[in-house]
Coordinates of C-alpha atoms and ligand atoms in Angstrom, one line a residue:
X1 CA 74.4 97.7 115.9
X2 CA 71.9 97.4 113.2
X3 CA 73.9 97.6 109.1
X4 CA 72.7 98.9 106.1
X5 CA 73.9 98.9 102.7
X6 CA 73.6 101.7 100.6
X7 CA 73.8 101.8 96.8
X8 CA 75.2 105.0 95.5
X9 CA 77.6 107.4 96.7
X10 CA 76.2 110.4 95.4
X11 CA 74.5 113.5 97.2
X12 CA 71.0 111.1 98.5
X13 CA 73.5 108.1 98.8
X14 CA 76.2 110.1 101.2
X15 CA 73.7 112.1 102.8
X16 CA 71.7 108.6 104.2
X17 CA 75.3 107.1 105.2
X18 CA 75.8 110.5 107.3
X19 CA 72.3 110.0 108.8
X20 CA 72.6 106.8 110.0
X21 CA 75.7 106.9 111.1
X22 CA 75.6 109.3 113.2
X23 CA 72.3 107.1 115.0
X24 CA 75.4 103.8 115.7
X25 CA 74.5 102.5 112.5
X26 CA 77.4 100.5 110.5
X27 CA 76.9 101.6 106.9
X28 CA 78.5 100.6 103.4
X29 CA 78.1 102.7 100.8
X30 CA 78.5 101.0 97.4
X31 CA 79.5 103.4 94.6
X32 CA 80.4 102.2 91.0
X33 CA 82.9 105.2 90.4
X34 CA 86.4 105.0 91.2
X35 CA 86.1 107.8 93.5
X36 CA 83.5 110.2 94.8
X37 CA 83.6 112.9 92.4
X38 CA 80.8 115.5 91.3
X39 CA 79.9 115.7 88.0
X40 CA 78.0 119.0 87.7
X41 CA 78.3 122.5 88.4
X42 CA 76.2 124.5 91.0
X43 CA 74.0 123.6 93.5
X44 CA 70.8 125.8 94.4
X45 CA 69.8 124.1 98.0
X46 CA 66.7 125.6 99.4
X47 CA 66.0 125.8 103.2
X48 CA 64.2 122.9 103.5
X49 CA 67.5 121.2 102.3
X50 CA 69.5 122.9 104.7
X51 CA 67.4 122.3 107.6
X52 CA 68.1 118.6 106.7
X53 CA 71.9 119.3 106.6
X54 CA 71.5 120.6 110.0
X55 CA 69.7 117.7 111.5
X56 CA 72.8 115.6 110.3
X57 CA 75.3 117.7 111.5
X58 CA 76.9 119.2 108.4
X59 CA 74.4 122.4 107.8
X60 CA 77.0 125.0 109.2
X61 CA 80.0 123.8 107.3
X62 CA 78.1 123.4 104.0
X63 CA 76.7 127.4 104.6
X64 CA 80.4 128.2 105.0
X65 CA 81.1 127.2 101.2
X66 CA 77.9 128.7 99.7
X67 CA 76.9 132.2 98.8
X68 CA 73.2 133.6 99.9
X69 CA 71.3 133.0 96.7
X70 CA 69.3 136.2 95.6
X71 CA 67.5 136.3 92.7
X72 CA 66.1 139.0 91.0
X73 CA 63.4 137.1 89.1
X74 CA 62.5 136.1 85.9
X75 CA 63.4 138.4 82.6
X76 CA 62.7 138.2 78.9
X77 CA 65.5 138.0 76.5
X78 CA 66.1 142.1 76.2
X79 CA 66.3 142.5 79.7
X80 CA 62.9 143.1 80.9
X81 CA 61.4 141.6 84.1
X82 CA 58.8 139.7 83.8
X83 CA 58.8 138.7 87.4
X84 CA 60.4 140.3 90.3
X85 CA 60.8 138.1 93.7
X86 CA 61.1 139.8 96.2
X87 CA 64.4 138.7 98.1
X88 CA 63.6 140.5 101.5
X89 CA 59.8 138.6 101.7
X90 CA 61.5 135.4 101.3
X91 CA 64.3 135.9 103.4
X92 CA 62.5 137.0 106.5
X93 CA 59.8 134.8 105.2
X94 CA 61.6 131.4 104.8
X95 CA 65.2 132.5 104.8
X96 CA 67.2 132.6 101.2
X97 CA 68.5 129.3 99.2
X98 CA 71.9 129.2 99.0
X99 CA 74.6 128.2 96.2
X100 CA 77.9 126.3 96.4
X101 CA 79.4 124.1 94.1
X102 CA 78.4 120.5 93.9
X103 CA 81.6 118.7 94.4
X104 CA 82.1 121.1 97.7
X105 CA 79.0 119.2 98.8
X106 CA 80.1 115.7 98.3
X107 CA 83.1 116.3 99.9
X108 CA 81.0 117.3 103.0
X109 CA 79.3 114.4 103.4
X110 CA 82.1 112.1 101.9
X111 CA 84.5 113.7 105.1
X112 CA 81.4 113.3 107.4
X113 CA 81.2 109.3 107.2
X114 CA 83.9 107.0 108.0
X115 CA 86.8 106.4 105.7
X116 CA 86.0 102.6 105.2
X117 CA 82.1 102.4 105.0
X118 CA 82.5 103.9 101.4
X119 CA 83.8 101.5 98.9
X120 CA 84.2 102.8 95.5
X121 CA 84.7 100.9 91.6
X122 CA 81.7 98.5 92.8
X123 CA 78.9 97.8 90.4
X124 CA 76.0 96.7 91.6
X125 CA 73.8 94.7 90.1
X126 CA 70.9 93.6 92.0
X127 CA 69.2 93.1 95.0
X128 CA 66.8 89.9 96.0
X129 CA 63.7 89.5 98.0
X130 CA 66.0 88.0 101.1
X131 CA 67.7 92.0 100.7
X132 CA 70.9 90.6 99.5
X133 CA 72.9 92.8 96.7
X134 CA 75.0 91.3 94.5
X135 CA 77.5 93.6 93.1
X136 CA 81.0 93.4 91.0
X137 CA 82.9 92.1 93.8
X138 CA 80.7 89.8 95.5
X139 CA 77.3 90.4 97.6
X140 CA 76.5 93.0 101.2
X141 CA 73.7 92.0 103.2
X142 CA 72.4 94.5 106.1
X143 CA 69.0 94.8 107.6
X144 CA 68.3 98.1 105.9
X145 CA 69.1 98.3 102.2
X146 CA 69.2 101.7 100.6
X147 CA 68.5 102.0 96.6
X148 CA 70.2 106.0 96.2
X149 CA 71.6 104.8 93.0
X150 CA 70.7 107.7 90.8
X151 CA 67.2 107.5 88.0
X152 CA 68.7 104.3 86.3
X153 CA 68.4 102.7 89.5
X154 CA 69.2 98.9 89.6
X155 CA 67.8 98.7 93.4
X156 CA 64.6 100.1 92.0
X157 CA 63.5 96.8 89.9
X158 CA 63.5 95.3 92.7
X159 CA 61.0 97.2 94.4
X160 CA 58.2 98.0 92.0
X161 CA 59.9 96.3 88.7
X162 CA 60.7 98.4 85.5
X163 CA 60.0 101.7 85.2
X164 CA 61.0 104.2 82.4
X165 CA 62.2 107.3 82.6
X166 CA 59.9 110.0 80.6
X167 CA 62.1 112.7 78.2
X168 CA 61.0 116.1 79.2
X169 CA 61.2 117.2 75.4
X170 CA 64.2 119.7 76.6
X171 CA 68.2 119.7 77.2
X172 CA 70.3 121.3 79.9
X173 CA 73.8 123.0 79.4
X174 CA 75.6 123.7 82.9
X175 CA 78.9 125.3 83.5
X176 CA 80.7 127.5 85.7
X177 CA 82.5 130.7 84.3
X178 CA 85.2 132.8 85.9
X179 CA 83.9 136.3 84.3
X180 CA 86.8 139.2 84.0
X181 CA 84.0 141.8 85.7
X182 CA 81.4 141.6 88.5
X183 CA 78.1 140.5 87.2
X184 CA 74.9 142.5 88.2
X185 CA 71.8 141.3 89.0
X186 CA 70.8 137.3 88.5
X187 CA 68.1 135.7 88.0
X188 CA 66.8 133.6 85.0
X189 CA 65.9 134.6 81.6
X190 CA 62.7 133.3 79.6
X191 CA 62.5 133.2 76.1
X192 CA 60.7 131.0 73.3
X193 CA 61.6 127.3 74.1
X194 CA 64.6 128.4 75.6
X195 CA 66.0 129.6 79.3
X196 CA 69.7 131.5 80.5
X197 CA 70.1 131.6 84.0
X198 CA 73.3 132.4 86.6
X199 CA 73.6 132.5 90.0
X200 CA 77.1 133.5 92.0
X201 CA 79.2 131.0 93.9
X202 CA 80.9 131.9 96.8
X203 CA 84.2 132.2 95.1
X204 CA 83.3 134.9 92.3
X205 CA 83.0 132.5 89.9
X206 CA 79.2 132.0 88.0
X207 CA 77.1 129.3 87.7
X208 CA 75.2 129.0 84.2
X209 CA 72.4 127.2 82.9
X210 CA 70.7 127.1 79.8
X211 CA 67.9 124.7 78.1
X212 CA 66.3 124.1 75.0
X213 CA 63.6 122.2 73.9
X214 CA 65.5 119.5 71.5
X215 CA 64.7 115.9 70.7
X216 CA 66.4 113.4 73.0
X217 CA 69.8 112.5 72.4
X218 CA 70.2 115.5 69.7
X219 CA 74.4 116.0 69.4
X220 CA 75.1 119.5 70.5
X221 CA 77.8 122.2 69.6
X222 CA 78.8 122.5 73.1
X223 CA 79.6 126.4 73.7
X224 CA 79.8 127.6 70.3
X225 CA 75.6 126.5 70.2
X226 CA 75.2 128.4 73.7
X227 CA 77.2 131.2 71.7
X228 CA 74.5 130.8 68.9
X229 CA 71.2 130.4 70.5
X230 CA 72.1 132.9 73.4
X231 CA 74.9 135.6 71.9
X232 CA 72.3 138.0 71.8
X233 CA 70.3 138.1 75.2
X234 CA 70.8 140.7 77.4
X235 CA 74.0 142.0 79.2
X236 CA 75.9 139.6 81.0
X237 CA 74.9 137.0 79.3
X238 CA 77.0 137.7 76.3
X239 CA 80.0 138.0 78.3
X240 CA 79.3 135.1 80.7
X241 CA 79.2 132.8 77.2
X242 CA 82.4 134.6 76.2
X243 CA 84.2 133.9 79.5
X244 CA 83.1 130.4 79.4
X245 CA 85.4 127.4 78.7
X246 CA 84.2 124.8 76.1
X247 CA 85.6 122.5 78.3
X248 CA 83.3 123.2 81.2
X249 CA 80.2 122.7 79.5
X250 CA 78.2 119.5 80.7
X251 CA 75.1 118.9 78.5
X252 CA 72.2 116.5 79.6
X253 CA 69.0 115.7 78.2
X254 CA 66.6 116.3 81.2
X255 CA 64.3 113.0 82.6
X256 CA 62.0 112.5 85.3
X257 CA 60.3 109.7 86.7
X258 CA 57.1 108.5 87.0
X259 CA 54.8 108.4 90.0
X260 CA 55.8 105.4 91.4
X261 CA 53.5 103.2 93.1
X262 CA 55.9 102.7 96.6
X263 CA 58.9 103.2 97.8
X264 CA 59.5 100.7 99.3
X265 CA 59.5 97.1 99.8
X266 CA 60.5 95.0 103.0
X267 CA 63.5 96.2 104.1
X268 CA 64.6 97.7 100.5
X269 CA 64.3 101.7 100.4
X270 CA 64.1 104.0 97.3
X271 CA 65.6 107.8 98.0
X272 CA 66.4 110.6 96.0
X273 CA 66.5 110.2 91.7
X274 CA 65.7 106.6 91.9
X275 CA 62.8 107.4 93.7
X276 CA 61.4 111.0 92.2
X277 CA 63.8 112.2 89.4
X278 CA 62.6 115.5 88.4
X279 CA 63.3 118.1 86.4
X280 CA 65.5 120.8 87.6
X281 CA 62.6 123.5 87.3
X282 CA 62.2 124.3 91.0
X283 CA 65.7 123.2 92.0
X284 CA 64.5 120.6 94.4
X285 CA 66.0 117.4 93.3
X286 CA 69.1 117.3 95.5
X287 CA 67.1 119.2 98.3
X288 CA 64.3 116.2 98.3
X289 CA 67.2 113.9 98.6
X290 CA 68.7 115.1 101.8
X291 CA 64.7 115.6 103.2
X292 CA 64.3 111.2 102.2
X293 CA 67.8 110.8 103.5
X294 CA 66.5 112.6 107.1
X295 CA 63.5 111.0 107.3
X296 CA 64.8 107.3 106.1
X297 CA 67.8 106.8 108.6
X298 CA 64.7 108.2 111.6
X299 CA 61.9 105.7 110.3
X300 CA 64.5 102.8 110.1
X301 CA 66.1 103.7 113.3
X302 CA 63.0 104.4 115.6
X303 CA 60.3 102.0 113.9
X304 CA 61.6 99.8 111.7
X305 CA 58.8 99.6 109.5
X306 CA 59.8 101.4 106.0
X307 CA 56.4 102.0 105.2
X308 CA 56.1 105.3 107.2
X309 CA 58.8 106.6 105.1
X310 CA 57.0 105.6 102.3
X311 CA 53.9 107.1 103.3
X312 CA 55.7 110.6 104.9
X313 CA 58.1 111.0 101.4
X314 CA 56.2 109.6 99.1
X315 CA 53.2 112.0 98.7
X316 CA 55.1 114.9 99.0
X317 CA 58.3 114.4 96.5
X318 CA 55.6 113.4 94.0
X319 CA 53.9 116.6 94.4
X320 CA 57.0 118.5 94.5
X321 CA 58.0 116.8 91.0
X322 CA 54.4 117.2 89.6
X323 CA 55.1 121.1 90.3
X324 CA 58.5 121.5 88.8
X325 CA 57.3 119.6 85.2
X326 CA 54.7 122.3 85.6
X327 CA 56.9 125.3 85.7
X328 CA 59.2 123.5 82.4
X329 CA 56.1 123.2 80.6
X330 CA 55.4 127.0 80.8
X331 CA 59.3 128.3 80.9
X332 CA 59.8 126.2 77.5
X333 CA 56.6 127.5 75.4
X334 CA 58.0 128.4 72.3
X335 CA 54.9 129.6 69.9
X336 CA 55.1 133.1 69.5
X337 CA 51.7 134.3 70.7
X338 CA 51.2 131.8 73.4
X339 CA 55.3 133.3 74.5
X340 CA 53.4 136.7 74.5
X341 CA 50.6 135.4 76.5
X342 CA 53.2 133.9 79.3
X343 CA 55.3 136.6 79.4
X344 CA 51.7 139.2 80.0
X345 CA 50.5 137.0 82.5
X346 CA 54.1 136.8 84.4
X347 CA 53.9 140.5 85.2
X348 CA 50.5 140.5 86.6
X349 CA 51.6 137.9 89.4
X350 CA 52.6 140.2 92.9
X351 CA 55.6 139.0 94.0
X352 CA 53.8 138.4 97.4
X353 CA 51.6 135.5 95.5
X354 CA 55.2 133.7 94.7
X355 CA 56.7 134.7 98.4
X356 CA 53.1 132.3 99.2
X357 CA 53.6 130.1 96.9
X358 CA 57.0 128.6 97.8
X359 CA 55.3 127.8 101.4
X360 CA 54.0 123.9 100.0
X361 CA 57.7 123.3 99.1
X362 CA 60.4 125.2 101.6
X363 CA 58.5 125.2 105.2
X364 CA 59.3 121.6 105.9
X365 CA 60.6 120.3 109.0
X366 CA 62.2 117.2 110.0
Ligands
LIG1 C1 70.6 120.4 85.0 C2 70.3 120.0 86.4 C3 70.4 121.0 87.4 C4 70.0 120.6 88.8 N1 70.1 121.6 89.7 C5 69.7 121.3 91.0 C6 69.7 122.3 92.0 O1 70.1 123.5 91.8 N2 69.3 122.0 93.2 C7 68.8 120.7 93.5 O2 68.4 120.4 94.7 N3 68.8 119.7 92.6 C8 69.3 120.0 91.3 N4 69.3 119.0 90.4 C9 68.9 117.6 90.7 C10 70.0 116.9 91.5 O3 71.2 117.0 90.7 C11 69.6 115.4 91.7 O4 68.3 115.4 92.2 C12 70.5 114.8 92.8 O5 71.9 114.9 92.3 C13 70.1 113.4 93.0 O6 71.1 112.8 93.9 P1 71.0 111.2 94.0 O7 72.1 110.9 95.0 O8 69.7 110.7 94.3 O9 71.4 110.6 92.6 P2 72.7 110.7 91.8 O10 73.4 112.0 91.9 O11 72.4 110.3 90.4 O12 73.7 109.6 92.4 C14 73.6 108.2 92.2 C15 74.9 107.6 92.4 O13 74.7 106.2 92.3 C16 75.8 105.6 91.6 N5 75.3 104.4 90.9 C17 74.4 104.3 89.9 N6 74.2 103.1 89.6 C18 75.0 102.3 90.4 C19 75.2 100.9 90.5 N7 74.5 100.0 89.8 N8 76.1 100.5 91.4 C20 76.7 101.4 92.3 N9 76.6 102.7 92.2 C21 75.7 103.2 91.3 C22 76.2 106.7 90.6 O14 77.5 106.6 90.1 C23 76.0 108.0 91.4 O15 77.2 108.3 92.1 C24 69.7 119.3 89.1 C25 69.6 118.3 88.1 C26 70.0 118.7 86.8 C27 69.9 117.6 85.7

């Protein structure tokens, strides 16, 4: 039976422990947190992601927590559509993305590889040219040694050295809201340097989103800034930030990375946000995870040689994150005329152009 270590426990980690294990490999997952836990809110997964969850086995169970994501497209901050999509075209097109709750993920995949492969409160803290990785309680050596430890990866120095992660120039704000009546429509709101968006979860409860283009590592008001900045957008946005619990609301300052020059380096693999973080733009981080994750565990399982799964991820994740900072850049304008420029052009584009347009990204098969 062929071993592989894998560092990180989180959606890419868990996912490539499924994958292999279920092809007789013995994996250990090394996670630095206590427990596997989610830290986030909602999850959009596309169907390119879950046509990887269905080559590992967990597709079906993971639809069974989700809602059909439907989105009515893009508006401005009174309301007014800038963009339609046009939900039936990408349905019978490419079939619809779907939403669930992060943690309800995790707990997929956690349940879906074996109790003892995932050891948790380990720190890693590097790997060698031999493949050895030396953590907090020792080192793990297998033939196949997986770096899914997140954009500050510590496996990643040792395959192509230092590399810095690039500010965006924006901030997130996530959180999930329980709101006291049905919501109508969602879809994302536009305005100038700043986005609202919500989507449903399967249990009535609504995922937000907001951003804002801020200098790194600016301290935020939590919900009372959300209450500020957004208070005034259209209907339900008002009452979603009303509903909302200061508590719930997580705040990062969004990072990608850049191109890196491999993936890969003798038996030492990259995957997911230590390979390509991105920004959250086209929803594809996770969803690019579980496609490495696939195609990993099948490369190191049938050939042996990571440098197909270099060459097969590699070109297309960096694509797909090259298109997403695209789309920030022109949701977070914030000049006034240039705003007014967007927002004319975003209501010229037929919905059947943006139906084509998702093809590069969603009709992927493992
Ligand atoms: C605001 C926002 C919204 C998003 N929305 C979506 C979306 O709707 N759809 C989508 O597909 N993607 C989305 N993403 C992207 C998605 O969250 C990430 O791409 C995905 O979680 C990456 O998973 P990962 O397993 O590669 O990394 P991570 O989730 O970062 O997991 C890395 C794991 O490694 C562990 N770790 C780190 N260092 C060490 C160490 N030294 N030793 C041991 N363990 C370690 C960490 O504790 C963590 O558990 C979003 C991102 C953001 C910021």
């Amino acid at each position: 039976m062929s071993e592989a270590v894998i560092v990180g426990g989180g959606i890419g980690g868990l996912a490539t422990a499924v994958a292999l294990s279920r092809r007789g490999w013995d994996v250990e997952v090394l996670e630095r947190a206590p427990r596997i836990e989610a830290v986030g809110a909602g999850l959009s997964l596309w169907p390119n992601a879950l046509r990887a969850l269905d080559a590992i086995g967990v597709g079906a169970e993971v639809r069974s927590r989700a809602s059909e994501e439907g989105s009515a497209g893009i508006r401005d901050e009174r309301g007014r559509i800038l963009s339609r999509t046009d939900i039936a075209a990408i349905r019978d097109r490419y079939g619809l993305p779907i939403m669930l709750h992060r943690a309800d993920l995790l707990e997929i995949l956690r349940a879906a590889v074996p109790e003892s492969a995932v050891r948790t409160g380990i720190s890693v803290t590097g790997v060698d040219e031999e493949g050895v990785v030396t953590h907090s309680e020792g080192e793990s050596k297998g033939d196949l040694i997986v770096g899914a430890d997140g954009i500050h990866s510590v496996v990643r120095r040792a395959v192509c050295g230092d590399i810095t992660p690039v500010y965006a120039g924006y901030t997130a704000w996530r959180m999930v809201v329980t709101p006291s009546e049905p919501i109508g429509d969602l879809g994302e709101t536009w305005g100038r340097g700043e986005r609202f968006g919500f989507a449903a979860l399967p249990d009535g409860r609504v995922y937000c989103f907001a951003t804002a283009n801020l200098p790194a590592g600016t301290e935020s008001g939590g919900l009372a800034e959300l209450r500020r900045r957004f208070g005034d957008w259209h209907a339900p946005i008002p009452a979603l930030l009303a509903a909302a619990d200061p508590a719930s609301v997580l705040k990062h300052d969004i990072y990608e990375l850049p191109p890196l020059p491999t993936y890969v380096r003798g038996t030492v693999a990259l995957l997911g946000d230590a390979a390509h973080a991105m920004t959250p733009n086209l929803g594809q981080g996770a969803c690019q995870a579980l496609e490495d994750a696939v195609i990993l565990a099948r490369v190191a399982d049938e050939r042996g040689d990571l440098t197909h799964y270099d060459r097969e991820r590699r070109p297309r994740s960096q694509m797909i994150t090259a298109r997403s900072r695209r789309i920030g850049t022109v949701a977070q304008l914030s000049s006034r005329p240039v705003v007014a420029l967007r927002n004319a052009s975003l209501r010229l584009v037929p919905p059947s152009a943006q139906v084509r347009a998702l093809a590069t990204v969603l009709d992927w098969t493992c």
